[in-house]
Structure formats: C-alpha cells, structure tokens
Tab-separated table of C-alpha atoms in Angstrom:
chain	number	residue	atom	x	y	z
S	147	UNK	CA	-146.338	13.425	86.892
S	148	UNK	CA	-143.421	11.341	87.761
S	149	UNK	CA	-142.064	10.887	92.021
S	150	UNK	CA	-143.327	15.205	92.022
S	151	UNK	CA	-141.599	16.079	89.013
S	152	UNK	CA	-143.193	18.278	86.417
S	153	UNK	CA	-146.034	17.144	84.148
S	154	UNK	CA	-146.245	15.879	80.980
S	155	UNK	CA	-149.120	16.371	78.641
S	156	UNK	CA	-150.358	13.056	77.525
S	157	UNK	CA	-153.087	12.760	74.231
S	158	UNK	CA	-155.633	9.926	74.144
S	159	UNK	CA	-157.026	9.868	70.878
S	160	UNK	CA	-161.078	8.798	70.532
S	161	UNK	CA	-161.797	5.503	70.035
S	162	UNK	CA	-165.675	5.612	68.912
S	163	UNK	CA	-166.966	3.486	71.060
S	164	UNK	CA	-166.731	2.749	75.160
S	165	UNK	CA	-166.672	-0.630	73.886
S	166	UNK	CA	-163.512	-0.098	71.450
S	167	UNK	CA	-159.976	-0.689	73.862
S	168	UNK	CA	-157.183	2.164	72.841
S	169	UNK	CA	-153.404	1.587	73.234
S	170	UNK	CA	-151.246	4.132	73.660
S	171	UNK	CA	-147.121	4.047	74.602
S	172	UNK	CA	-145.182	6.929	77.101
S	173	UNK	CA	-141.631	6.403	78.348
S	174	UNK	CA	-140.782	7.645	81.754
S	175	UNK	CA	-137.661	7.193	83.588
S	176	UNK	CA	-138.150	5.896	87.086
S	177	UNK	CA	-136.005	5.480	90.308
S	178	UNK	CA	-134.960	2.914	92.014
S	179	UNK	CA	-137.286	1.544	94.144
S	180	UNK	CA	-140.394	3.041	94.981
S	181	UNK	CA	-141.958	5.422	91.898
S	182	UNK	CA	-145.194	7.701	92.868
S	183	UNK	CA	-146.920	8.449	89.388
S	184	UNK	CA	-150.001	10.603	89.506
S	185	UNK	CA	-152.598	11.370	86.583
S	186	UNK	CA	-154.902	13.950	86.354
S	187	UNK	CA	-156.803	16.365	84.083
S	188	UNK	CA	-156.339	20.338	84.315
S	189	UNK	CA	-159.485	20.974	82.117
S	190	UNK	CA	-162.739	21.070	84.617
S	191	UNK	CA	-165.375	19.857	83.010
S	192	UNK	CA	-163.474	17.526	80.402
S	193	UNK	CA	-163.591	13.900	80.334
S	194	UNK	CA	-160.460	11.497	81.462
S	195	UNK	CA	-158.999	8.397	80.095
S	196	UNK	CA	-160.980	5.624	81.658
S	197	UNK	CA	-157.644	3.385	82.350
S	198	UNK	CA	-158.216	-0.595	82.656
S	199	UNK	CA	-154.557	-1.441	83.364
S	200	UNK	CA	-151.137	0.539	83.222
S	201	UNK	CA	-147.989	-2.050	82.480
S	202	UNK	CA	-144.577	-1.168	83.288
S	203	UNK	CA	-141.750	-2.411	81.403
C-alpha cells in the first residue's frame, strides 16, 4: 500500500532454499516528498517475504 492508497497484490515466487536470494521488480508512483509504504499479508497463518533490502529508483 502506497501513502493509504489501495493495495496491490504482490507474488514472490519460491526460491528453494532460505539460502537462495530472489529478485523481484514493482513500479509505484510516489509523491513528492515524504512516501509511507506499508507491506503486509492478509492470509493468517501464511508465510511473508523475508525482505533484506527494498531500493528505490
């Protein structure tokens, strides 16, 4: 979710290993200034991505 706005649905594919680093690409378009993006899962019970870093271009 992008500064409130409404969710998008994001897949990230298996690896096979926790070892194994996965890449995957999503355009947003951001304000000005200060951006609030928020990540969550809506499944209980369901793993998450385990993110190591997040780079904005």
């Amino acid at each position: 979710m992008i500064n409130g706005g409404t969710g998008t649905s994001v897949s990230f594919p298996p690896t096979g290993s926790f070892t194994t680093v996965g890449t995957i690409t999503v355009s947003v378009t951001l304000a000005a200034g200060n951006n609030t993006i928020k990540f969550y899962t809506i499944n209980a019970g369901v793993w998450s991505p385990d993110f190591d870093k997040i780079s904005i271009v």
